[in-house]
Amino acid sequence: MLELLSATRFEKVMGSGRTQPCLLVCENEAGEEVEVVAKLRGHPQIMPGGLLAEAVASLLALDLDLPVQTPYRIAIERAFADTVPDAGLRAIIQKSVGLNFGCAKWAPGCTIWPRDKTPSRDMKQSLMEVFAFDGLIQNPDRRQINPNCAFLGNDLVLFDHESAFSHFMSIVPVVPWEAGGLGFLKDHIFFHALRGGNLALDRFQGALEAIGEARIAEYIQSIPAEWNGQASTGKKIQTYLTDCMVNFQGIRLQLETLL
Ligand SMILES: Nc1ncnc2c1ncn2[C@@H]1O[C@H](COP(=O)(O)OP(=O)(O)OP(=O)(O)O)[C@@H](O)[C@H]1O
Ligand SMILES: [Mg+2]
């Protein structure tokens, strides 16, 4: 499910992100070059289970026809890690030898969503589905101060799902089909743009229900064991997503209440 690439050339650290994602040139099994932005397993700012969350969210987004870049497993070898010029980063990449999460670099011209951008009417449907997706995966990290969303024309690109499934970290987890379970979406980057509008989630619901339990199990099985925070986290996410499919009507009700 997650194609394997080998890192061949270090290019640079991307922006000022907390986890210092790196632009790497990689090679696929056919020997073709692919440019990816990689999240390093050995980075001290990557939360336990963060790469698992990135991967499951991306696989789910692809099945839901939501706009994410193709996700990959990125193999880093010691010889590659040793080529990184900056000593601090080199040490982190040396600690990340093995499998890391990466996604394809987006097209030139793609821009981070500005906090004051007014979306065109044509984009409202996409925004609504992103809002529902973040509710579903319990992702509190697409906010005004950190949009984690880019765009090119009317097309969105979603990225950074490291904080998804965050309710597993809560002391008292609240499921999104119960009252208050989606309260965190009040800080969502699209909350104000969507407020008071009509919810059009039939396509999203159909796509979600079509995924099925077996497919969700496949996501979890395809993820390298070293990306799990704890051995049981993958299983918990699997059960949670299966429950979400069954309870999506309830999630819709909570989304309607919120908006
Ligand atoms: N697929 C991609 N193509 C091009 N640039 C990307 C891609 N993914 C991420 N970036 C760039 O890297 C930056 C940091 O990525 P990301 O948000 O995943 O990392 P982070 O460490 O979690 O950052 P933060 O803590 O600021 O949210 C993004 O703001 C974006 O500029
Ligand atoms: Mg980010």
PDB file of C-alpha atoms and ligand atoms in Angstrom:
ATOM      1  CA  MET A   1       0.000   0.000   0.000  1.00  0.00           C
ATOM      2  CA  LEU A   2       2.839   2.353   0.815  1.00  0.00           C
ATOM      3  CA  GLU A   3       5.385   2.152  -1.978  1.00  0.00           C
ATOM      4  CA  LEU A   4       8.986   1.789  -0.834  1.00  0.00           C
ATOM      5  CA  LEU A   5      11.552   4.390  -1.945  1.00  0.00           C
ATOM      6  CA  SER A   6      15.255   4.683  -1.100  1.00  0.00           C
ATOM      7  CA  ALA A   7      16.662   8.076  -0.156  1.00  0.00           C
ATOM      8  CA  THR A   8      19.521   8.998  -2.493  1.00  0.00           C
ATOM      9  CA  ARG A   9      20.089  12.751  -2.082  1.00  0.00           C
ATOM     10  CA  PHE A  10      19.478  15.231   0.713  1.00  0.00           C
ATOM     11  CA  GLU A  11      18.201  18.599  -0.561  1.00  0.00           C
ATOM     12  CA  LYS A  12      17.086  20.771   2.372  1.00  0.00           C
ATOM     13  CA  VAL A  13      14.910  21.157   5.457  1.00  0.00           C
ATOM     14  CA  MET A  14      11.435  22.429   4.542  1.00  0.00           C
ATOM     15  CA  GLY A  15      10.473  25.769   6.079  1.00  0.00           C
ATOM     16  CA  SER A  16      10.491  26.201   9.821  1.00  0.00           C
ATOM     17  CA  GLY A  17       8.385  23.155  10.750  1.00  0.00           C
ATOM     18  CA  ARG A  18       8.814  21.845  14.274  1.00  0.00           C
ATOM     19  CA  THR A  19       9.726  18.368  13.068  1.00  0.00           C
ATOM     20  CA  GLN A  20      12.100  19.614  10.316  1.00  0.00           C
ATOM     21  CA  PRO A  21      10.614  17.651   7.405  1.00  0.00           C
ATOM     22  CA  CYS A  22      13.288  17.183   4.727  1.00  0.00           C
ATOM     23  CA  LEU A  23      13.136  17.410   0.978  1.00  0.00           C
ATOM     24  CA  LEU A  24      14.850  14.275  -0.325  1.00  0.00           C
ATOM     25  CA  VAL A  25      15.445  12.831  -3.743  1.00  0.00           C
ATOM     26  CA  CYS A  26      14.593   9.135  -3.663  1.00  0.00           C
ATOM     27  CA  GLU A  27      14.562   6.240  -6.068  1.00  0.00           C
ATOM     28  CA  ASN A  28      11.731   3.776  -6.608  1.00  0.00           C
ATOM     29  CA  GLU A  29      12.216   0.110  -7.479  1.00  0.00           C
ATOM     30  CA  ALA A  30      12.236   0.919 -11.186  1.00  0.00           C
ATOM     31  CA  GLY A  31      15.164   3.305 -10.592  1.00  0.00           C
ATOM     32  CA  GLU A  32      13.087   6.454 -11.213  1.00  0.00           C
ATOM     33  CA  GLU A  33      13.639   9.592  -9.127  1.00  0.00           C
ATOM     34  CA  VAL A  34      10.882  10.852  -6.839  1.00  0.00           C
ATOM     35  CA  GLU A  35      11.098  14.027  -4.755  1.00  0.00           C
ATOM     36  CA  VAL A  36       9.522  13.631  -1.344  1.00  0.00           C
ATOM     37  CA  VAL A  37       9.087  15.539   1.890  1.00  0.00           C
ATOM     38  CA  ALA A  38      10.069  13.089   4.626  1.00  0.00           C
ATOM     39  CA  LYS A  39       9.207  13.011   8.317  1.00  0.00           C
ATOM     40  CA  LEU A  40      12.079  11.526  10.268  1.00  0.00           C
ATOM     41  CA  ARG A  41      11.365   8.738  12.705  1.00  0.00           C
ATOM     42  CA  GLY A  42      14.360   9.681  14.863  1.00  0.00           C
ATOM     43  CA  HIS A  43      13.419  13.369  15.238  1.00  0.00           C
ATOM     44  CA  PRO A  44      12.878  14.292  18.894  1.00  0.00           C
ATOM     45  CA  GLN A  45       9.783  16.375  17.995  1.00  0.00           C
ATOM     46  CA  ILE A  46       7.958  13.485  16.289  1.00  0.00           C
ATOM     47  CA  MET A  47       5.366  12.234  18.757  1.00  0.00           C
ATOM     48  CA  PRO A  48       5.151   8.520  19.537  1.00  0.00           C
ATOM     49  CA  GLY A  49       2.824   7.075  16.903  1.00  0.00           C
ATOM     50  CA  GLY A  50       3.079  10.265  14.813  1.00  0.00           C
ATOM     51  CA  LEU A  51       4.204   8.461  11.659  1.00  0.00           C
ATOM     52  CA  LEU A  52       1.486   5.842  12.099  1.00  0.00           C
ATOM     53  CA  ALA A  53      -1.073   8.683  12.259  1.00  0.00           C
ATOM     54  CA  GLU A  54       0.439  10.338   9.152  1.00  0.00           C
ATOM     55  CA  ALA A  55       0.246   7.093   7.204  1.00  0.00           C
ATOM     56  CA  VAL A  56      -3.263   5.988   8.224  1.00  0.00           C
ATOM     57  CA  ALA A  57      -4.673   9.480   7.603  1.00  0.00           C
ATOM     58  CA  SER A  58      -3.092   9.577   4.123  1.00  0.00           C
ATOM     59  CA  LEU A  59      -4.321   6.103   3.149  1.00  0.00           C
ATOM     60  CA  LEU A  60      -7.813   6.949   4.354  1.00  0.00           C
ATOM     61  CA  ALA A  61      -7.762  10.304   2.521  1.00  0.00           C
ATOM     62  CA  LEU A  62      -6.802   8.574  -0.736  1.00  0.00           C
ATOM     63  CA  ASP A  63      -9.699   6.118  -0.407  1.00  0.00           C
ATOM     64  CA  LEU A  64     -12.035   9.044   0.332  1.00  0.00           C
ATOM     65  CA  ASP A  65     -10.777  10.899  -2.740  1.00  0.00           C
ATOM     66  CA  LEU A  66      -9.437  13.739  -0.641  1.00  0.00           C
ATOM     67  CA  PRO A  67      -6.402  15.680  -1.831  1.00  0.00           C
ATOM     68  CA  VAL A  68      -3.235  14.356  -0.208  1.00  0.00           C
ATOM     69  CA  GLN A  69       0.124  13.763  -1.852  1.00  0.00           C
ATOM     70  CA  THR A  70       1.061  10.110  -2.487  1.00  0.00           C
ATOM     71  CA  PRO A  71       2.448   8.669   0.775  1.00  0.00           C
ATOM     72  CA  TYR A  72       5.572   6.477   0.826  1.00  0.00           C
ATOM     73  CA  ARG A  73       7.863   4.454   3.042  1.00  0.00           C
ATOM     74  CA  ILE A  74      11.297   6.032   2.745  1.00  0.00           C
ATOM     75  CA  ALA A  75      14.278   3.758   3.419  1.00  0.00           C
ATOM     76  CA  ILE A  76      17.260   5.636   4.820  1.00  0.00           C
ATOM     77  CA  GLU A  77      20.640   3.920   4.960  1.00  0.00           C
ATOM     78  CA  ARG A  78      23.593   4.871   7.103  1.00  0.00           C
ATOM     79  CA  ALA A  79      25.716   5.803   4.055  1.00  0.00           C
ATOM     80  CA  PHE A  80      22.997   8.280   2.986  1.00  0.00           C
ATOM     81  CA  ALA A  81      22.632   9.729   6.481  1.00  0.00           C
ATOM     82  CA  ASP A  82      26.390  10.368   6.612  1.00  0.00           C
ATOM     83  CA  THR A  83      26.136  12.703   3.568  1.00  0.00           C
ATOM     84  CA  VAL A  84      23.923  15.301   5.340  1.00  0.00           C
ATOM     85  CA  PRO A  85      26.017  18.484   5.778  1.00  0.00           C
ATOM     86  CA  ASP A  86      24.536  19.905   9.016  1.00  0.00           C
ATOM     87  CA  ALA A  87      25.879  17.995  12.023  1.00  0.00           C
ATOM     88  CA  GLY A  88      22.705  18.298  14.165  1.00  0.00           C
ATOM     89  CA  LEU A  89      20.414  17.136  11.402  1.00  0.00           C
ATOM     90  CA  ARG A  90      22.900  14.450  10.350  1.00  0.00           C
ATOM     91  CA  ALA A  91      22.682  12.945  13.842  1.00  0.00           C
ATOM     92  CA  ILE A  92      18.859  12.908  13.611  1.00  0.00           C
ATOM     93  CA  ILE A  93      18.961  11.280  10.170  1.00  0.00           C
ATOM     94  CA  GLN A  94      21.473   8.724  11.430  1.00  0.00           C
ATOM     95  CA  LYS A  95      18.971   7.912  14.194  1.00  0.00           C
ATOM     96  CA  SER A  96      16.306   7.507  11.498  1.00  0.00           C
ATOM     97  CA  VAL A  97      18.130   4.763   9.569  1.00  0.00           C
ATOM     98  CA  GLY A  98      15.374   2.337   8.505  1.00  0.00           C
ATOM     99  CA  LEU A  99      11.863   3.305   7.403  1.00  0.00           C
ATOM    100  CA  ASN A 100      10.430   6.838   7.529  1.00  0.00           C
ATOM    101  CA  PHE A 101       7.220   8.456   6.320  1.00  0.00           C
ATOM    102  CA  GLY A 102       7.253  10.677   3.260  1.00  0.00           C
ATOM    103  CA  CYS A 103       4.899  12.142   0.705  1.00  0.00           C
ATOM    104  CA  ALA A 104       5.443  13.418  -2.811  1.00  0.00           C
ATOM    105  CA  LYS A 105       6.543  17.030  -3.062  1.00  0.00           C
ATOM    106  CA  TRP A 106       3.670  19.134  -4.323  1.00  0.00           C
ATOM    107  CA  ALA A 107       3.650  21.024  -7.632  1.00  0.00           C
ATOM    108  CA  PRO A 108       5.421  24.389  -7.959  1.00  0.00           C
ATOM    109  CA  GLY A 109       2.925  27.207  -7.411  1.00  0.00           C
ATOM    110  CA  CYS A 110       1.211  25.503  -4.498  1.00  0.00           C
ATOM    111  CA  THR A 111       0.852  27.984  -1.621  1.00  0.00           C
ATOM    112  CA  ILE A 112       0.030  27.611   2.064  1.00  0.00           C
ATOM    113  CA  TRP A 113      -3.613  28.608   2.738  1.00  0.00           C
ATOM    114  CA  PRO A 114      -3.560  32.186   4.166  1.00  0.00           C
ATOM    115  CA  ARG A 115      -5.610  32.560   7.344  1.00  0.00           C
ATOM    116  CA  ASP A 116      -7.738  35.395   5.908  1.00  0.00           C
ATOM    117  CA  LYS A 117      -8.427  33.783   2.530  1.00  0.00           C
ATOM    118  CA  THR A 118     -12.058  33.843   1.439  1.00  0.00           C
ATOM    119  CA  PRO A 119     -12.773  30.604  -0.392  1.00  0.00           C
ATOM    120  CA  SER A 120     -14.632  30.774  -3.695  1.00  0.00           C
ATOM    121  CA  ARG A 121     -18.125  29.296  -3.789  1.00  0.00           C
ATOM    122  CA  ASP A 122     -16.793  26.432  -5.922  1.00  0.00           C
ATOM    123  CA  MET A 123     -14.445  25.384  -3.123  1.00  0.00           C
ATOM    124  CA  LYS A 124     -17.045  25.144  -0.343  1.00  0.00           C
ATOM    125  CA  GLN A 125     -17.787  21.477  -0.986  1.00  0.00           C
ATOM    126  CA  SER A 126     -14.089  20.557  -0.727  1.00  0.00           C
ATOM    127  CA  LEU A 127     -13.731  22.615   2.437  1.00  0.00           C
ATOM    128  CA  MET A 128     -16.721  20.865   3.982  1.00  0.00           C
ATOM    129  CA  GLU A 129     -15.232  17.450   3.278  1.00  0.00           C
ATOM    130  CA  VAL A 130     -11.875  18.452   4.766  1.00  0.00           C
ATOM    131  CA  PHE A 131     -13.700  19.690   7.870  1.00  0.00           C
ATOM    132  CA  ALA A 132     -15.574  16.374   8.171  1.00  0.00           C
ATOM    133  CA  PHE A 133     -12.352  14.425   7.538  1.00  0.00           C
ATOM    134  CA  ASP A 134     -10.549  16.251  10.349  1.00  0.00           C
ATOM    135  CA  GLY A 135     -13.493  15.506  12.635  1.00  0.00           C
ATOM    136  CA  LEU A 136     -13.353  11.856  11.663  1.00  0.00           C
ATOM    137  CA  ILE A 137      -9.609  11.476  12.219  1.00  0.00           C
ATOM    138  CA  GLN A 138      -9.710  13.764  15.281  1.00  0.00           C
ATOM    139  CA  ASN A 139      -7.098  16.092  13.830  1.00  0.00           C
ATOM    140  CA  PRO A 140      -6.913  19.332  15.855  1.00  0.00           C
ATOM    141  CA  ASP A 141      -3.969  20.622  13.821  1.00  0.00           C
ATOM    142  CA  ARG A 142      -5.479  22.458  10.848  1.00  0.00           C
ATOM    143  CA  ARG A 143      -5.949  25.806  12.560  1.00  0.00           C
ATOM    144  CA  GLN A 144      -5.661  29.527  11.804  1.00  0.00           C
ATOM    145  CA  ILE A 145      -2.176  29.633  13.268  1.00  0.00           C
ATOM    146  CA  ASN A 146      -1.064  26.441  11.506  1.00  0.00           C
ATOM    147  CA  PRO A 147      -3.218  25.743   8.434  1.00  0.00           C
ATOM    148  CA  ASN A 148      -1.466  22.523   7.289  1.00  0.00           C
ATOM    149  CA  CYS A 149      -3.263  23.018   4.003  1.00  0.00           C
ATOM    150  CA  ALA A 150      -1.983  24.331   0.683  1.00  0.00           C
ATOM    151  CA  PHE A 151      -3.802  25.252  -2.512  1.00  0.00           C
ATOM    152  CA  LEU A 152      -3.293  25.816  -6.195  1.00  0.00           C
ATOM    153  CA  GLY A 153      -6.233  27.484  -7.937  1.00  0.00           C
ATOM    154  CA  ASN A 154      -9.321  25.695  -6.631  1.00  0.00           C
ATOM    155  CA  ASP A 155      -7.409  22.564  -5.616  1.00  0.00           C
ATOM    156  CA  LEU A 156      -6.401  21.900  -2.023  1.00  0.00           C
ATOM    157  CA  VAL A 157      -3.488  19.855  -0.696  1.00  0.00           C
ATOM    158  CA  LEU A 158      -3.758  18.483   2.838  1.00  0.00           C
ATOM    159  CA  PHE A 159      -0.641  17.631   4.808  1.00  0.00           C
ATOM    160  CA  ASP A 160       0.711  17.080   8.315  1.00  0.00           C
ATOM    161  CA  HIS A 161      -1.512  14.469   9.996  1.00  0.00           C
ATOM    162  CA  GLU A 162       0.886  13.694  12.786  1.00  0.00           C
ATOM    163  CA  SER A 163      -1.618  14.818  15.437  1.00  0.00           C
ATOM    164  CA  ALA A 164      -4.515  12.802  14.028  1.00  0.00           C
ATOM    165  CA  PHE A 165      -6.255  10.260  16.265  1.00  0.00           C
ATOM    166  CA  SER A 166      -5.262  12.521  19.134  1.00  0.00           C
ATOM    167  CA  HIS A 167      -8.164  11.419  21.318  1.00  0.00           C
ATOM    168  CA  PHE A 168      -6.143   8.329  22.216  1.00  0.00           C
ATOM    169  CA  MET A 169      -3.866  10.677  24.131  1.00  0.00           C
ATOM    170  CA  SER A 170      -6.771  12.184  26.133  1.00  0.00           C
ATOM    171  CA  ILE A 171      -7.450  11.051  29.640  1.00  0.00           C
ATOM    172  CA  VAL A 172     -11.168  10.902  28.907  1.00  0.00           C
ATOM    173  CA  PRO A 173     -11.561  10.207  25.169  1.00  0.00           C
ATOM    174  CA  VAL A 174     -14.788  11.508  23.615  1.00  0.00           C
ATOM    175  CA  VAL A 175     -15.989   9.914  20.394  1.00  0.00           C
ATOM    176  CA  PRO A 176     -17.088  12.250  17.555  1.00  0.00           C
ATOM    177  CA  TRP A 177     -20.630  10.882  17.395  1.00  0.00           C
ATOM    178  CA  GLU A 178     -21.301  12.019  20.961  1.00  0.00           C
ATOM    179  CA  ALA A 179     -22.030  15.565  22.108  1.00  0.00           C
ATOM    180  CA  GLY A 180     -18.850  17.601  22.498  1.00  0.00           C
ATOM    181  CA  GLY A 181     -16.731  15.101  20.601  1.00  0.00           C
ATOM    182  CA  LEU A 182     -16.011  17.585  17.814  1.00  0.00           C
ATOM    183  CA  GLY A 183     -15.587  20.744  19.898  1.00  0.00           C
ATOM    184  CA  PHE A 184     -11.959  21.026  18.808  1.00  0.00           C
ATOM    185  CA  LEU A 185     -13.185  21.843  15.274  1.00  0.00           C
ATOM    186  CA  LYS A 186     -14.148  25.361  16.446  1.00  0.00           C
ATOM    187  CA  ASP A 187     -10.492  26.253  15.873  1.00  0.00           C
ATOM    188  CA  HIS A 188     -10.456  24.666  12.429  1.00  0.00           C
ATOM    189  CA  ILE A 189      -9.172  26.825   9.596  1.00  0.00           C
ATOM    190  CA  PHE A 190     -12.472  26.420   7.685  1.00  0.00           C
ATOM    191  CA  PHE A 191     -14.898  26.715  10.626  1.00  0.00           C
ATOM    192  CA  HIS A 192     -15.901  30.346   9.982  1.00  0.00           C
ATOM    193  CA  ALA A 193     -16.139  29.926   6.207  1.00  0.00           C
ATOM    194  CA  LEU A 194     -18.502  26.959   6.643  1.00  0.00           C
ATOM    195  CA  ARG A 195     -20.658  28.286   9.476  1.00  0.00           C
ATOM    196  CA  GLY A 196     -24.360  28.434   8.736  1.00  0.00           C
ATOM    197  CA  GLY A 197     -23.937  26.767   5.343  1.00  0.00           C
ATOM    198  CA  ASN A 198     -25.547  23.602   4.071  1.00  0.00           C
ATOM    199  CA  LEU A 199     -23.795  20.342   4.795  1.00  0.00           C
ATOM    200  CA  ALA A 200     -23.265  18.249   1.710  1.00  0.00           C
ATOM    201  CA  LEU A 201     -21.743  15.049   2.961  1.00  0.00           C
ATOM    202  CA  ASP A 202     -23.543  12.368   0.967  1.00  0.00           C
ATOM    203  CA  ARG A 203     -20.547  11.734  -1.287  1.00  0.00           C
ATOM    204  CA  PHE A 204     -18.191  11.629   1.690  1.00  0.00           C
ATOM    205  CA  GLN A 205     -20.452   9.277   3.639  1.00  0.00           C
ATOM    206  CA  GLY A 206     -20.857   6.956   0.630  1.00  0.00           C
ATOM    207  CA  ALA A 207     -17.090   6.856   0.107  1.00  0.00           C
ATOM    208  CA  LEU A 208     -16.467   6.158   3.787  1.00  0.00           C
ATOM    209  CA  GLU A 209     -19.035   3.378   4.010  1.00  0.00           C
ATOM    210  CA  ALA A 210     -17.623   1.786   0.838  1.00  0.00           C
ATOM    211  CA  ILE A 211     -14.168   1.400   2.404  1.00  0.00           C
ATOM    212  CA  GLY A 212     -15.146  -1.445   4.697  1.00  0.00           C
ATOM    213  CA  GLU A 213     -13.604  -3.084   7.723  1.00  0.00           C
ATOM    214  CA  ALA A 214     -11.156  -5.317   5.798  1.00  0.00           C
ATOM    215  CA  ARG A 215      -9.603  -2.367   3.999  1.00  0.00           C
ATOM    216  CA  ILE A 216      -9.004  -0.528   7.271  1.00  0.00           C
ATOM    217  CA  ALA A 217      -7.294  -3.637   8.624  1.00  0.00           C
ATOM    218  CA  GLU A 218      -5.079  -3.574   5.514  1.00  0.00           C
ATOM    219  CA  TYR A 219      -3.978   0.009   6.247  1.00  0.00           C
ATOM    220  CA  ILE A 220      -2.802  -0.996   9.689  1.00  0.00           C
ATOM    221  CA  GLN A 221      -1.064  -4.164   8.490  1.00  0.00           C
ATOM    222  CA  SER A 222       0.823  -2.220   5.823  1.00  0.00           C
ATOM    223  CA  ILE A 223       2.446   0.145   8.324  1.00  0.00           C
ATOM    224  CA  PRO A 224       5.973  -0.572   9.588  1.00  0.00           C
ATOM    225  CA  ALA A 225       5.910  -1.705  13.225  1.00  0.00           C
ATOM    226  CA  GLU A 226       8.501   0.916  14.198  1.00  0.00           C
ATOM    227  CA  TRP A 227       6.010   3.728  13.411  1.00  0.00           C
ATOM    228  CA  ASN A 228       3.637   2.639  16.193  1.00  0.00           C
ATOM    229  CA  GLY A 229       3.818   4.511  19.463  1.00  0.00           C
ATOM    230  CA  GLN A 230       2.792   1.364  21.286  1.00  0.00           C
ATOM    231  CA  ALA A 231       2.115  -2.002  19.725  1.00  0.00           C
ATOM    232  CA  SER A 232      -1.617  -1.592  20.440  1.00  0.00           C
ATOM    233  CA  THR A 233      -2.068   1.872  18.858  1.00  0.00           C
ATOM    234  CA  GLY A 234      -2.651   0.539  15.342  1.00  0.00           C
ATOM    235  CA  LYS A 235      -5.336  -1.846  16.574  1.00  0.00           C
ATOM    236  CA  LYS A 236      -7.028   0.986  18.483  1.00  0.00           C
ATOM    237  CA  ILE A 237      -7.124   3.155  15.368  1.00  0.00           C
ATOM    238  CA  GLN A 238      -8.517   0.227  13.375  1.00  0.00           C
ATOM    239  CA  THR A 239     -11.351  -0.312  15.864  1.00  0.00           C
ATOM    240  CA  TYR A 240     -12.003   3.421  16.057  1.00  0.00           C
ATOM    241  CA  LEU A 241     -12.300   3.880  12.269  1.00  0.00           C
ATOM    242  CA  THR A 242     -14.518   0.825  11.959  1.00  0.00           C
ATOM    243  CA  ASP A 243     -16.802   2.322  14.632  1.00  0.00           C
ATOM    244  CA  CYS A 244     -16.800   5.654  12.764  1.00  0.00           C
ATOM    245  CA  MET A 245     -18.110   3.981   9.608  1.00  0.00           C
ATOM    246  CA  VAL A 246     -20.990   2.467  11.569  1.00  0.00           C
ATOM    247  CA  ASN A 247     -21.704   5.721  13.424  1.00  0.00           C
ATOM    248  CA  PHE A 248     -21.187   8.257  10.647  1.00  0.00           C
ATOM    249  CA  GLN A 249     -24.809   9.416  10.825  1.00  0.00           C
ATOM    250  CA  GLY A 250     -24.117  10.460  14.415  1.00  0.00           C
ATOM    251  CA  ILE A 251     -20.922  12.233  13.360  1.00  0.00           C
ATOM    252  CA  ARG A 252     -22.924  14.159  10.733  1.00  0.00           C
ATOM    253  CA  LEU A 253     -25.353  15.241  13.403  1.00  0.00           C
ATOM    254  CA  GLN A 254     -22.513  16.580  15.558  1.00  0.00           C
ATOM    255  CA  LEU A 255     -21.026  18.411  12.541  1.00  0.00           C
ATOM    256  CA  GLU A 256     -24.429  19.998  11.832  1.00  0.00           C
ATOM    257  CA  THR A 257     -24.788  21.054  15.458  1.00  0.00           C
ATOM    258  CA  LEU A 258     -21.347  22.634  15.411  1.00  0.00           C
ATOM    259  CA  LEU A 259     -21.880  24.577  12.193  1.00  0.00           C
TER     260      LEU A 259
HETATM  261  N1  LIG B   1       4.383  17.416   0.171  1.00  0.00           N
HETATM  262  C1  LIG B   1       4.979  18.604   0.353  1.00  0.00           C
HETATM  263  N2  LIG B   1       5.448  19.314  -0.709  1.00  0.00           N
HETATM  264  C2  LIG B   1       6.052  20.506  -0.536  1.00  0.00           C
HETATM  265  N3  LIG B   1       6.213  21.095   0.675  1.00  0.00           N
HETATM  266  C3  LIG B   1       5.758  20.455   1.755  1.00  0.00           C
HETATM  267  C4  LIG B   1       5.116  19.176   1.668  1.00  0.00           C
HETATM  268  N4  LIG B   1       4.785  18.769   2.923  1.00  0.00           N
HETATM  269  C5  LIG B   1       5.194  19.741   3.745  1.00  0.00           C
HETATM  270  N5  LIG B   1       5.781  20.762   3.061  1.00  0.00           N
HETATM  271  C6  LIG B   1       6.370  22.001   3.621  1.00  0.00           C
HETATM  272  O1  LIG B   1       6.975  21.686   4.860  1.00  0.00           O
HETATM  273  C7  LIG B   1       6.417  22.464   5.903  1.00  0.00           C
HETATM  274  C8  LIG B   1       6.343  21.675   7.186  1.00  0.00           C
HETATM  275  O2  LIG B   1       5.582  20.480   7.004  1.00  0.00           O
HETATM  276  P1  LIG B   1       4.709  19.854   8.183  1.00  0.00           P
HETATM  277  O3  LIG B   1       3.622  20.788   8.542  1.00  0.00           O
HETATM  278  O4  LIG B   1       4.315  18.493   7.759  1.00  0.00           O
HETATM  279  O5  LIG B   1       5.786  19.775   9.330  1.00  0.00           O
HETATM  280  P2  LIG B   1       5.704  20.144  10.895  1.00  0.00           P
HETATM  281  O6  LIG B   1       7.053  19.950  11.430  1.00  0.00           O
HETATM  282  O7  LIG B   1       4.603  19.383  11.499  1.00  0.00           O
HETATM  283  O8  LIG B   1       5.369  21.667  10.879  1.00  0.00           O
HETATM  284  P3  LIG B   1       4.491  22.490  11.934  1.00  0.00           P
HETATM  285  O9  LIG B   1       4.920  22.120  13.289  1.00  0.00           O
HETATM  286  O10 LIG B   1       4.830  23.892  11.524  1.00  0.00           O
HETATM  287  O11 LIG B   1       3.071  22.099  11.636  1.00  0.00           O
HETATM  288  C9  LIG B   1       5.067  22.897   5.370  1.00  0.00           C
HETATM  289  O12 LIG B   1       4.610  24.067   5.946  1.00  0.00           O
HETATM  290  C10 LIG B   1       5.329  23.054   3.885  1.00  0.00           C
HETATM  291  O13 LIG B   1       5.856  24.318   3.631  1.00  0.00           O
HETATM  292 MG    MG B   2       2.599  21.391  10.019  1.00  0.00          MG
END
